[in-house]
Tab-separated table of C-alpha atoms in Angstrom:
chain	number	residue	atom	x	y	z
A	102	MET	CA	0.000	0.000	0.000
A	103	THR	CA	2.688	2.412	1.046
A	104	THR	CA	4.843	1.240	-1.815
A	105	ILE	CA	2.156	1.902	-4.386
A	106	TYR	CA	1.708	5.373	-3.028
A	107	MET	CA	5.426	6.054	-3.094
A	108	ILE	CA	5.598	5.285	-6.773
A	109	GLU	CA	2.547	7.346	-7.649
A	110	ASN	CA	3.876	10.375	-5.803
A	111	MET	CA	7.542	9.874	-6.447
A	112	GLU	CA	8.067	13.488	-7.334
A	113	LYS	CA	6.118	14.898	-4.448
A	114	ILE	CA	7.213	12.534	-1.691
A	115	GLY	CA	10.894	12.547	-0.837
A	116	ILE	CA	12.360	9.281	0.433
A	117	TYR	CA	15.747	9.268	2.147
A	118	GLU	CA	17.720	6.484	3.739
A	119	TYR	CA	19.440	6.799	7.131
A	120	ARG	CA	21.727	4.424	8.974
A	121	THR	CA	22.585	5.166	12.567
A	122	GLU	CA	26.002	3.760	13.326
A	123	VAL	CA	26.323	1.944	16.646
A	124	TYR	CA	28.353	4.648	18.322
A	125	SER	CA	25.387	7.011	17.886
A	126	LEU	CA	22.873	4.667	19.519
A	127	ASP	CA	21.937	5.028	23.171
A	128	PHE	CA	23.177	2.807	25.989
A	129	ARG	CA	20.543	0.173	25.125
A	130	GLY	CA	21.503	0.163	21.449
A	131	MET	CA	18.325	2.103	20.614
A	132	MET	CA	18.098	5.145	18.381
A	133	MET	CA	17.710	8.330	20.403
A	134	ILE	CA	14.699	10.500	19.572
A	135	PRO	CA	16.901	13.590	18.941
A	136	THR	CA	18.896	11.561	16.392
A	137	LEU	CA	15.657	10.631	14.617
A	138	LEU	CA	14.491	14.267	14.691
A	139	ASN	CA	17.822	15.284	13.226
A	140	ASP	CA	17.386	12.799	10.392
A	141	MET	CA	13.823	14.027	9.828
A	142	LEU	CA	15.015	17.645	9.601
A	143	HIS	CA	17.724	16.473	7.196
A	144	ALA	CA	15.072	14.777	5.034
A	145	ALA	CA	12.859	17.886	5.167
A	146	THR	CA	15.789	20.100	4.173
A	147	CYS	CA	16.698	17.849	1.238
A	148	HIS	CA	13.071	17.532	0.134
A	149	ALA	CA	12.468	21.291	0.197
A	150	GLY	CA	15.807	22.116	-1.426
A	151	GLU	CA	15.232	19.694	-4.301
A	152	ARG	CA	11.825	21.285	-4.987
A	153	GLY	CA	12.736	24.956	-5.003
A	154	TYR	CA	11.793	26.048	-1.488
A	155	GLY	CA	14.868	25.091	0.493
A	156	TYR	CA	17.118	27.173	2.689
A	157	ALA	CA	18.864	28.992	-0.192
A	158	ASP	CA	15.568	29.744	-1.951
A	159	MET	CA	14.092	31.157	1.239
A	160	THR	CA	17.230	33.200	1.965
A	161	SER	CA	16.934	34.814	-1.442
A	162	ARG	CA	13.511	36.093	-0.273
A	163	ASN	CA	15.060	37.224	3.041
A	164	THR	CA	13.076	34.535	4.849
A	165	THR	CA	13.922	31.344	6.692
A	166	TRP	CA	11.904	28.282	7.683
A	167	VAL	CA	11.171	27.849	11.367
A	168	LEU	CA	9.641	24.800	12.955
A	169	SER	CA	6.581	25.741	15.006
A	170	ARG	CA	5.142	22.395	16.143
A	171	ILE	CA	5.876	18.743	15.711
A	172	ALA	CA	4.167	15.544	16.854
A	173	LEU	CA	5.938	12.209	16.478
A	174	GLU	CA	4.435	8.785	17.121
A	175	ILE	CA	6.615	5.709	17.177
A	176	THR	CA	5.000	2.302	16.749
A	177	ASP	CA	8.168	0.197	16.558
A	178	ARG	CA	11.044	1.700	18.495
A	179	LYS	CA	13.336	-1.293	18.250
A	180	ARG	CA	13.747	-1.349	14.503
A	181	LEU	CA	14.633	2.353	14.348
A	182	SER	CA	18.232	1.325	14.993
A	183	GLU	CA	18.253	-0.617	11.709
A	184	PRO	CA	18.600	1.270	8.408
A	185	ILE	CA	15.433	3.300	7.908
A	186	LEU	CA	13.682	5.269	5.209
A	187	ILE	CA	12.214	8.652	5.993
A	188	HIS	CA	9.389	9.615	3.671
A	189	THR	CA	8.372	13.260	3.765
A	190	TRP	CA	5.792	15.350	1.982
A	191	VAL	CA	3.828	18.572	2.275
A	192	GLU	CA	0.284	17.887	3.429
A	193	SER	CA	-1.253	21.346	3.289
A	194	VAL	CA	-0.502	25.029	3.183
A	195	GLU	CA	-2.279	27.941	4.794
A	196	ARG	CA	-1.433	31.624	4.619
A	197	ILE	CA	1.176	31.494	7.407
A	198	PHE	CA	1.673	27.811	8.183
A	199	THR	CA	2.467	24.734	6.145
A	200	TYR	CA	2.060	21.144	7.341
A	201	ARG	CA	4.798	18.639	6.583
A	202	CYS	CA	4.366	14.939	7.299
A	203	PHE	CA	6.857	12.124	7.763
A	204	GLU	CA	6.606	8.376	7.724
A	205	ILE	CA	9.481	6.303	9.048
A	206	THR	CA	9.716	2.811	7.597
A	207	THR	CA	12.100	-0.108	7.290
A	208	LEU	CA	13.883	-0.500	3.950
A	209	ASP	CA	11.022	-2.853	3.001
A	210	GLY	CA	8.453	-0.142	3.654
A	211	GLU	CA	7.096	-1.463	6.974
A	212	SER	CA	5.894	1.461	9.031
A	213	LEU	CA	7.726	2.302	12.262
A	214	GLY	CA	6.106	5.666	12.962
A	215	HIS	CA	4.631	8.899	11.664
A	216	SER	CA	5.032	12.580	12.342
A	217	ARG	CA	3.278	15.830	11.476
A	218	SER	CA	5.012	19.197	11.697
A	219	VAL	CA	4.017	22.831	11.255
A	220	TRP	CA	6.369	25.376	9.709
A	221	ALA	CA	6.355	29.121	9.120
A	222	ALA	CA	8.610	31.231	6.916
A	223	ILE	CA	9.785	34.154	8.985
A	224	ASP	CA	11.401	37.352	7.780
A	225	VAL	CA	15.116	37.200	8.632
A	226	ASP	CA	15.139	40.756	10.033
A	227	THR	CA	11.740	41.236	11.664
A	228	ARG	CA	11.478	37.525	12.746
A	229	ARG	CA	7.743	37.804	11.884
A	230	PRO	CA	5.907	35.202	9.791
A	231	THR	CA	5.567	35.971	6.089
A	232	SER	CA	2.857	34.869	3.661
A	233	LEU	CA	3.457	31.461	2.066
A	234	GLU	CA	1.323	32.317	-0.939
A	235	ALA	CA	4.129	33.175	-3.370
A	236	ILE	CA	6.180	30.027	-2.743
A	237	GLY	CA	4.012	27.683	-4.775
A	238	LEU	CA	3.764	24.936	-2.176
A	239	GLU	CA	0.281	24.140	-3.506
A	240	ASP	CA	1.878	22.252	-6.412
A	241	TRP	CA	3.564	19.843	-4.023
A	242	LEU	CA	0.688	18.788	-1.776
A	243	VAL	CA	0.116	15.072	-1.219
A	244	GLN	CA	-3.034	13.526	0.258
A	245	LYS	CA	-1.287	10.619	1.956
A	246	GLU	CA	-2.531	9.202	5.230
A	247	CYS	CA	-0.598	10.394	8.271
A	248	PRO	CA	-2.143	8.730	11.358
A	249	VAL	CA	-0.838	11.053	14.067
A	250	ALA	CA	-3.222	12.224	16.807
A	251	PRO	CA	-4.056	15.959	16.592
A	252	PHE	CA	-1.900	18.578	18.273
A	253	THR	CA	-2.991	19.246	21.834
A	254	LYS	CA	-2.860	22.123	24.248
A	255	ILE	CA	0.274	21.379	26.266
A	256	LEU	CA	-0.126	22.199	29.950
A	257	PRO	CA	2.562	24.336	31.629
A	258	ALA	CA	5.082	22.043	33.318
A	259	GLU	CA	6.488	24.979	35.290
A	260	GLU	CA	3.280	25.315	37.311
A	261	GLN	CA	3.439	21.982	39.143
A	262	PRO	CA	6.844	20.492	38.468
A	263	ASP	CA	7.533	17.017	39.865
A	264	ILE	CA	11.328	17.460	39.952
A	265	PRO	CA	13.462	20.538	40.715
A	266	GLU	CA	14.053	23.093	37.962
A	267	ALA	CA	17.174	22.270	35.889
A	268	PRO	CA	19.221	25.257	34.697
A	269	TYR	CA	20.383	25.427	31.084
A	270	LYS	CA	22.509	28.044	29.374
A	271	VAL	CA	22.485	28.338	25.568
A	272	LYS	CA	25.986	27.579	24.278
A	273	TYR	CA	27.832	27.871	20.965
A	274	SER	CA	27.183	24.234	20.038
A	275	ASP	CA	23.433	24.738	20.591
A	276	LEU	CA	23.098	27.380	17.880
A	277	ASP	CA	21.805	26.814	14.388
A	278	ILE	CA	22.704	28.807	11.299
A	279	ASN	CA	20.133	31.435	12.312
A	280	GLY	CA	22.068	31.934	15.555
A	281	HIS	CA	19.236	30.467	17.631
A	282	LEU	CA	18.843	27.386	19.780
A	283	ASN	CA	18.649	24.457	17.350
A	284	SER	CA	15.208	22.740	17.289
A	285	VAL	CA	16.713	19.375	18.166
A	286	LYS	CA	18.645	20.755	21.150
A	287	TYR	CA	15.409	21.930	22.819
A	288	VAL	CA	14.173	18.339	22.656
A	289	GLU	CA	17.471	16.847	23.797
A	290	ALA	CA	17.464	19.117	26.852
A	291	MET	CA	13.858	18.241	27.739
A	292	LEU	CA	14.354	14.488	27.290
A	293	ASP	CA	17.399	14.676	29.571
A	294	LEU	CA	14.946	15.529	32.380
A	295	PHE	CA	14.112	11.829	32.515
A	296	ASP	CA	16.362	9.607	34.539
A	297	ILE	CA	18.342	6.856	32.854
A	298	GLU	CA	16.179	4.309	34.699
A	299	VAL	CA	13.176	5.561	32.738
A	300	TYR	CA	14.978	4.896	29.447
A	301	ARG	CA	16.170	1.520	30.677
A	302	GLU	CA	12.597	0.302	30.985
A	303	ARG	CA	10.463	2.438	28.726
A	304	SER	CA	10.403	3.952	25.261
A	305	ILE	CA	8.781	7.136	24.061
A	306	SER	CA	5.635	6.374	22.085
A	307	ARG	CA	4.553	9.965	21.398
A	308	LEU	CA	6.354	13.280	21.581
A	309	GLU	CA	4.754	16.616	20.841
A	310	VAL	CA	6.674	19.887	20.859
A	311	ILE	CA	5.607	23.492	20.453
A	312	TYR	CA	8.299	26.082	19.792
A	313	GLN	CA	7.205	29.464	21.122
A	314	THR	CA	10.234	31.754	21.239
A	315	GLU	CA	13.703	31.516	19.737
A	316	GLY	CA	16.410	30.673	22.260
A	317	ARG	CA	19.454	32.937	21.924
A	318	TYR	CA	23.125	32.606	22.815
A	319	GLY	CA	23.859	32.991	26.516
A	320	MET	CA	20.178	32.850	27.575
A	321	GLU	CA	19.768	31.421	31.068
A	322	LEU	CA	16.933	28.934	30.796
A	323	GLY	CA	15.066	26.759	33.264
A	324	LEU	CA	13.798	23.282	32.451
A	325	PHE	CA	10.680	21.861	34.072
A	326	ARG	CA	8.882	18.530	34.129
A	327	ARG	CA	5.395	17.687	35.355
A	328	GLN	CA	3.793	14.279	35.553
A	329	LEU	CA	0.190	14.047	34.371
A	330	GLN	CA	-0.337	10.272	34.251
A	331	PRO	CA	1.797	7.245	35.046
A	332	ASP	CA	3.176	7.314	31.488
A	333	GLY	CA	2.452	10.912	30.554
A	334	PHE	CA	4.514	14.029	31.200
A	335	VAL	CA	4.763	17.607	30.074
A	336	THR	CA	8.033	19.525	30.027
A	337	SER	CA	8.884	23.143	29.397
A	338	ILE	CA	11.831	25.432	28.833
A	339	CYS	CA	11.360	28.829	30.437
A	340	HIS	CA	13.163	32.133	30.182
A	341	GLN	CA	12.487	34.732	32.865
A	342	GLY	CA	9.393	32.859	33.997
A	343	LYS	CA	7.832	32.460	30.539
A	344	SER	CA	7.946	29.274	28.501
A	345	ILE	CA	9.787	29.385	25.183
A	346	CYS	CA	9.096	25.723	24.371
A	347	ARG	CA	6.743	23.046	25.696
A	348	ALA	CA	6.566	19.333	25.117
A	349	GLN	CA	4.297	16.406	25.914
A	350	VAL	CA	5.999	13.054	26.349
A	351	ALA	CA	4.176	9.728	26.474
A	352	PHE	CA	5.932	6.437	27.180
B	50	MET	CA	48.699	12.484	-5.992
B	51	THR	CA	46.004	11.718	-3.465
B	52	THR	CA	43.809	10.346	-6.209
B	53	ILE	CA	46.493	7.943	-7.440
B	54	TYR	CA	46.982	6.708	-3.930
B	55	MET	CA	43.262	6.202	-3.403
B	56	ILE	CA	43.058	3.956	-6.415
B	57	GLU	CA	46.092	1.921	-5.422
B	58	ASN	CA	44.762	1.388	-1.941
B	59	MET	CA	41.081	1.261	-2.747
B	60	GLU	CA	40.532	-1.765	-0.566
B	61	LYS	CA	42.517	-0.491	2.370
B	62	ILE	CA	41.431	3.142	2.380
B	63	GLY	CA	37.765	3.799	2.990
B	64	ILE	CA	36.288	6.892	1.354
B	65	TYR	CA	32.929	8.223	2.497
B	66	GLU	CA	30.957	11.256	1.440
B	67	TYR	CA	29.280	13.634	3.894
B	68	ARG	CA	27.005	16.601	3.319
B	69	THR	CA	26.194	18.849	6.228
B	70	GLU	CA	22.781	20.367	5.712
B	71	VAL	CA	22.487	24.066	6.488
B	72	TYR	CA	20.478	23.597	9.674
B	73	SER	CA	23.472	21.710	11.144
B	74	LEU	CA	25.990	24.445	10.389
B	75	ASP	CA	26.965	26.985	13.032
B	76	PHE	CA	25.745	30.583	13.191
B	77	ARG	CA	28.344	31.625	10.606
B	78	GLY	CA	27.353	28.866	8.193
B	79	MET	CA	30.531	26.928	9.098
B	80	MET	CA	30.747	23.257	9.953
B	81	MET	CA	31.176	22.716	13.683
B	82	ILE	CA	34.177	20.643	14.758
B	83	PRO	CA	31.994	18.170	16.720
B	84	THR	CA	29.958	17.575	13.543
B	85	LEU	CA	33.171	16.815	11.639
B	86	LEU	CA	34.346	14.488	14.429
B	87	ASN	CA	31.015	12.734	14.293
B	88	ASP	CA	31.400	12.197	10.551
B	89	MET	CA	34.961	10.955	11.080
B	90	LEU	CA	33.775	8.430	13.679
B	91	HIS	CA	31.049	7.385	11.277
B	92	ALA	CA	33.675	6.821	8.545
B	93	ALA	CA	35.905	4.896	10.970
B	94	THR	CA	32.959	2.728	12.039
B	95	CYS	CA	32.007	1.959	8.432
B	96	HIS	CA	35.629	1.303	7.421
B	97	ALA	CA	36.240	-1.094	10.313
B	98	GLY	CA	32.884	-2.820	9.931
B	99	GLU	CA	33.415	-3.462	6.208
B	100	ARG	CA	36.838	-5.016	6.929
B	101	GLY	CA	35.925	-7.421	9.709
B	102	TYR	CA	36.915	-5.467	12.821
B	103	GLY	CA	33.857	-3.316	13.417
B	104	TYR	CA	31.647	-3.007	16.464
B	105	ALA	CA	29.885	-6.367	15.998
B	106	ASP	CA	33.164	-8.218	15.380
B	107	MET	CA	34.681	-6.710	18.507
B	108	THR	CA	31.564	-7.467	20.564
B	109	SER	CA	31.827	-11.113	19.558
B	110	ARG	CA	35.270	-11.080	21.259
B	111	ASN	CA	33.782	-9.300	24.300
B	112	THR	CA	35.765	-6.171	23.418
B	113	THR	CA	34.931	-2.702	22.203
B	114	TRP	CA	36.936	0.042	20.495
B	115	VAL	CA	37.717	3.108	22.544
B	116	LEU	CA	39.253	6.289	21.244
B	117	SER	CA	42.334	7.215	23.258
B	118	ARG	CA	43.776	10.249	21.447
B	119	ILE	CA	43.000	12.305	18.390
B	120	ALA	CA	44.716	15.244	16.688
B	121	LEU	CA	42.919	17.135	13.940
B	122	GLU	CA	44.417	19.854	11.738
B	123	ILE	CA	42.222	21.911	9.465
B	124	THR	CA	43.799	23.793	6.576
B	125	ASP	CA	40.626	25.027	4.885
B	126	ARG	CA	37.777	25.542	7.313
B	127	LYS	CA	35.466	27.313	4.916
B	128	ARG	CA	35.012	24.507	2.436
B	129	LEU	CA	34.155	21.987	5.156
B	130	SER	CA	30.561	23.163	4.841
B	131	GLU	CA	30.471	21.936	1.242
B	132	PRO	CA	30.100	18.209	0.523
B	133	ILE	CA	33.282	16.481	1.699
B	134	LEU	CA	35.009	13.140	1.416
B	135	ILE	CA	36.501	11.530	4.487
B	136	HIS	CA	39.305	9.109	3.667
B	137	THR	CA	40.325	6.812	6.494
B	138	TRP	CA	42.902	4.076	6.886
B	139	VAL	CA	44.895	2.199	9.506
B	140	GLU	CA	48.441	3.505	9.689
B	141	SER	CA	49.998	1.141	12.200
B	142	VAL	CA	49.265	-1.326	14.939
B	143	GLU	CA	51.088	-2.018	18.188
B	144	ARG	CA	50.242	-4.550	20.877
B	145	ILE	CA	47.669	-2.326	22.612
B	146	PHE	CA	47.149	0.661	20.329
B	147	THR	CA	46.337	1.122	16.667
B	148	TYR	CA	46.738	4.361	14.737
B	149	ARG	CA	43.966	5.432	12.371
B	150	CYS	CA	44.400	8.392	10.020
B	151	PHE	CA	41.901	10.580	8.217
B	152	GLU	CA	42.133	12.992	5.343
B	153	ILE	CA	39.264	15.367	4.657
B	154	THR	CA	38.987	16.529	1.051
B	155	THR	CA	36.583	18.218	-1.333
B	156	LEU	CA	34.762	15.951	-3.768
B	157	ASP	CA	37.600	16.740	-6.224
B	158	GLY	CA	40.185	15.468	-3.755
B	159	GLU	CA	41.569	18.837	-2.612
B	160	SER	CA	42.817	18.484	0.919
B	161	LEU	CA	41.023	20.399	3.696
B	162	GLY	CA	42.681	18.730	6.679
B	163	HIS	CA	44.164	15.637	8.280
B	164	SER	CA	43.780	13.747	11.509
B	165	ARG	CA	45.545	10.969	13.397
B	166	SER	CA	43.827	8.954	16.119
B	167	VAL	CA	44.829	6.249	18.577
B	168	TRP	CA	42.480	3.433	19.536
B	169	ALA	CA	42.503	0.555	21.989
B	170	ALA	CA	40.231	-2.475	22.170
B	171	ILE	CA	39.109	-2.812	25.771
B	172	ASP	CA	37.494	-5.795	27.429
B	173	VAL	CA	33.788	-5.042	27.919
B	174	ASP	CA	33.802	-6.275	31.516
B	175	THR	CA	37.212	-5.372	32.918
B	176	ARG	CA	37.480	-2.124	30.797
B	177	ARG	CA	41.190	-2.995	30.393
B	178	PRO	CA	42.991	-2.902	27.039
B	179	THR	CA	43.316	-6.214	25.217
B	180	SER	CA	45.980	-7.356	22.769
B	181	LEU	CA	45.337	-6.347	19.166
B	182	GLU	CA	47.437	-9.200	17.820
B	183	ALA	CA	44.606	-11.574	16.947
B	184	ILE	CA	42.538	-9.047	14.978
B	185	GLY	CA	44.670	-9.080	11.834
B	186	LEU	CA	44.933	-5.303	11.443
B	187	GLU	CA	48.409	-5.842	9.922
B	188	ASP	CA	46.767	-6.801	6.626
B	189	TRP	CA	45.092	-3.412	6.376
B	190	LEU	CA	47.994	-1.036	6.994
B	191	VAL	CA	48.547	1.804	4.539
B	192	GLN	CA	51.709	3.910	4.295
B	193	LYS	CA	49.971	7.107	3.206
B	194	GLU	CA	51.241	10.501	4.249
B	195	CYS	CA	49.343	12.060	7.144
B	196	PRO	CA	50.915	15.468	7.870
B	197	VAL	CA	49.655	16.021	11.412
B	198	ALA	CA	52.076	17.323	14.050
B	199	PRO	CA	52.942	14.737	16.743
B	200	PHE	CA	50.819	14.314	19.844
B	201	THR	CA	51.939	16.582	22.660
B	202	LYS	CA	51.851	16.538	26.421
B	203	ILE	CA	48.739	18.566	27.197
B	204	LEU	CA	49.198	20.833	30.212
B	205	PRO	CA	46.534	20.721	32.964
B	206	ALA	CA	44.035	23.511	32.353
B	207	GLU	CA	42.664	23.096	35.864
B	208	GLU	CA	45.893	24.400	37.412
B	209	GLN	CA	45.749	27.967	36.086
B	210	PRO	CA	42.309	28.440	34.552
B	211	ASP	CA	41.621	31.760	32.816
B	212	ILE	CA	37.834	31.557	33.250
B	213	PRO	CA	35.709	30.149	36.111
B	214	GLU	CA	35.101	26.398	36.279
B	215	ALA	CA	31.975	25.381	34.347
B	216	PRO	CA	29.926	22.551	35.862
B	217	TYR	CA	28.726	19.688	33.647
B	218	LYS	CA	26.578	16.702	34.552
B	219	VAL	CA	26.573	13.631	32.295
B	220	LYS	CA	23.058	13.166	30.921
B	221	TYR	CA	21.170	10.462	29.017
B	222	SER	CA	21.781	12.131	25.639
B	223	ASP	CA	25.548	12.197	26.335
B	224	LEU	CA	25.848	8.418	26.567
B	225	ASP	CA	27.099	6.134	23.843
B	226	ILE	CA	26.188	2.494	23.374
B	227	ASN	CA	28.790	1.533	25.999
B	228	GLY	CA	26.894	3.684	28.510
B	229	HIS	CA	29.729	6.211	28.714
B	230	LEU	CA	30.124	9.838	27.757
B	231	ASN	CA	30.290	9.899	23.948
B	232	SER	CA	33.729	10.950	22.561
B	233	VAL	CA	32.206	13.812	20.597
B	234	LYS	CA	30.323	15.180	23.622
B	235	TYR	CA	33.575	15.674	25.556
B	236	VAL	CA	34.797	17.882	22.711
B	237	GLU	CA	31.496	19.725	22.361
B	238	ALA	CA	31.550	20.573	26.077
B	239	MET	CA	35.166	21.798	25.945
B	240	LEU	CA	34.643	23.897	22.809
B	241	ASP	CA	31.633	25.525	24.474
B	242	LEU	CA	34.119	27.095	26.919
B	243	PHE	CA	34.932	29.605	24.179
B	244	ASP	CA	32.702	32.608	23.851
B	245	ILE	CA	30.665	33.115	20.686
B	246	GLU	CA	32.853	36.170	19.923
B	247	VAL	CA	35.845	33.853	19.555
B	248	TYR	CA	33.992	31.814	16.932
B	249	ARG	CA	32.788	34.940	15.187
B	250	GLU	CA	36.362	35.958	14.416
B	251	ARG	CA	38.491	32.831	14.533
B	252	SER	CA	38.515	29.213	13.442
B	253	ILE	CA	40.145	26.220	15.062
B	254	SER	CA	43.261	25.191	13.144
B	255	ARG	CA	44.357	22.322	15.408
B	256	LEU	CA	42.573	20.314	18.068
B	257	GLU	CA	44.177	17.580	20.107
B	258	VAL	CA	42.275	15.463	22.632
B	259	ILE	CA	43.355	12.805	25.086
B	260	TYR	CA	40.678	10.626	26.656
B	261	GLN	CA	41.811	9.429	30.072
B	262	THR	CA	38.790	8.048	31.922
B	263	GLU	CA	35.306	7.085	30.794
B	264	GLY	CA	32.623	9.570	31.840
B	265	ARG	CA	29.581	7.858	33.385
B	266	TYR	CA	25.920	8.773	33.756
B	267	GLY	CA	25.231	11.323	36.459
B	268	MET	CA	28.921	12.197	37.003
B	269	GLU	CA	29.366	15.782	38.186
B	270	LEU	CA	32.188	17.167	36.088
B	271	GLY	CA	34.071	20.455	36.028
B	272	LEU	CA	35.318	22.088	32.830
B	273	PHE	CA	38.454	24.223	32.779
B	274	ARG	CA	40.227	26.432	30.254
B	275	ARG	CA	43.717	27.900	30.380
B	276	GLN	CA	45.294	30.255	27.886
B	277	LEU	CA	48.895	29.490	26.902
B	278	GLN	CA	49.387	31.832	23.948
B	279	PRO	CA	47.225	34.444	22.202
B	280	ASP	CA	45.823	31.693	19.954
B	281	GLY	CA	46.561	28.640	22.056
B	282	PHE	CA	44.547	27.114	24.888
B	283	VAL	CA	44.282	23.928	26.864
B	284	THR	CA	41.027	22.669	28.329
B	285	SER	CA	40.183	19.831	30.665
B	286	ILE	CA	37.252	17.939	32.089
B	287	CYS	CA	37.760	16.944	35.703
B	288	HIS	CA	35.976	14.609	38.080
B	289	GLN	CA	36.705	14.941	41.779
B	290	GLY	CA	39.791	17.020	41.036
B	291	LYS	CA	41.318	14.634	38.488
B	292	SER	CA	41.158	15.153	34.745
B	293	ILE	CA	39.269	12.577	32.678
B	294	CYS	CA	39.943	14.334	29.355
B	295	ARG	CA	42.299	17.062	28.161
B	296	ALA	CA	42.442	19.053	24.961
B	297	GLN	CA	44.713	21.547	23.252
B	298	VAL	CA	42.977	24.062	21.007
B	299	ALA	CA	44.791	26.334	18.531
B	300	PHE	CA	43.023	29.009	16.523
């Protein structure tokens, strides 16, 4: 089924292969979620660049893509450490936001998970969203199933944290080419709020992230975690008492 | 010259292509040294695995490769952000240590830098080095030029630090498959001791690292920096007053 679709939409769906070498796996030999997110951003970058709306194209319009939200659902965590394919396509486009989906599969096309993400093109100088109308994303839309539960309202972890606040200072290695805290580093920092014992026994089944404010070099941040259910948590990254990023983590 | 050599040694030298996507470049659009180290470890892992002494082969002998020292010299930092080739080969083997070299080139084979590294195969349980004699690395040696200055004695940064000690706690995302602080993360943490203004104006021309003790989950570490010359520094990572890793950084 997936395979048929891939062929039909070959030009619209980008398919990229990733192999995580053992030294990049976690202590259980499992792929880390930030590594997968990194590969997904790599696939998105390649897909957009090959179709005329990549980083260079956006720069020429004095804009840059920023990730606003992402939800990732993993159905088979174990096989993520084998070679994988990341399929990515543009699902829809609105005036300010565009929705990009991902499916992660084995090399044989067996599904291991899905993700939906929301992107805006901001003006490099004003950092305000710009209209997506002139980019021509409409020509690239694909109506392929992406079974990820809808985005939710993520409760503030900083209001009833279940562990002490963890300080975090934005460093050189955290910065992306825009000079802001890299999208993957936000997630890495929030997932580090869970003890190694949690990762020894459990795997993340769903992760949802909302990026609210760009983290800048030298910012003194505070990380919070709040437990909502036995297997459900929210986390947040705050700056001067206000969250700049929130996540929901389900094991 | 390089090209001729590559052909002659095709089976002994591994050549791998890497493309750093823009979102993984630093705020100046330059490749970060930890990203390059990561690619080099990836190339080393592939090269060893394809020749019968990779991670799985070593695991079957109850051993694992550990990086002991590495020196990296960059001659053209700017073009590292273009697609690169990483050439890697085994230069020599002693009873306990083996020397692996790297050359980084453009896709046309123009040299951008070289590196020499020292590895040991430790017993998984005792964490002690094992003899390399039975592995058969002798069959894979290549006498290719690797113009990297010799390893040096790295002075203790913790003795006369030029900035305050920076605390660091080993987190889940820092761990490699052996459950220890990932080799690249040590470097990332030490390079974060330099202010963004340093990276705005200067580039690292030589980096040398010695790994002394494995960092473990939850370890409370202290990071130190000491200036030796206008463009020369040493850094160290200490645990309970004793260094577990030292580096020399030249801009």
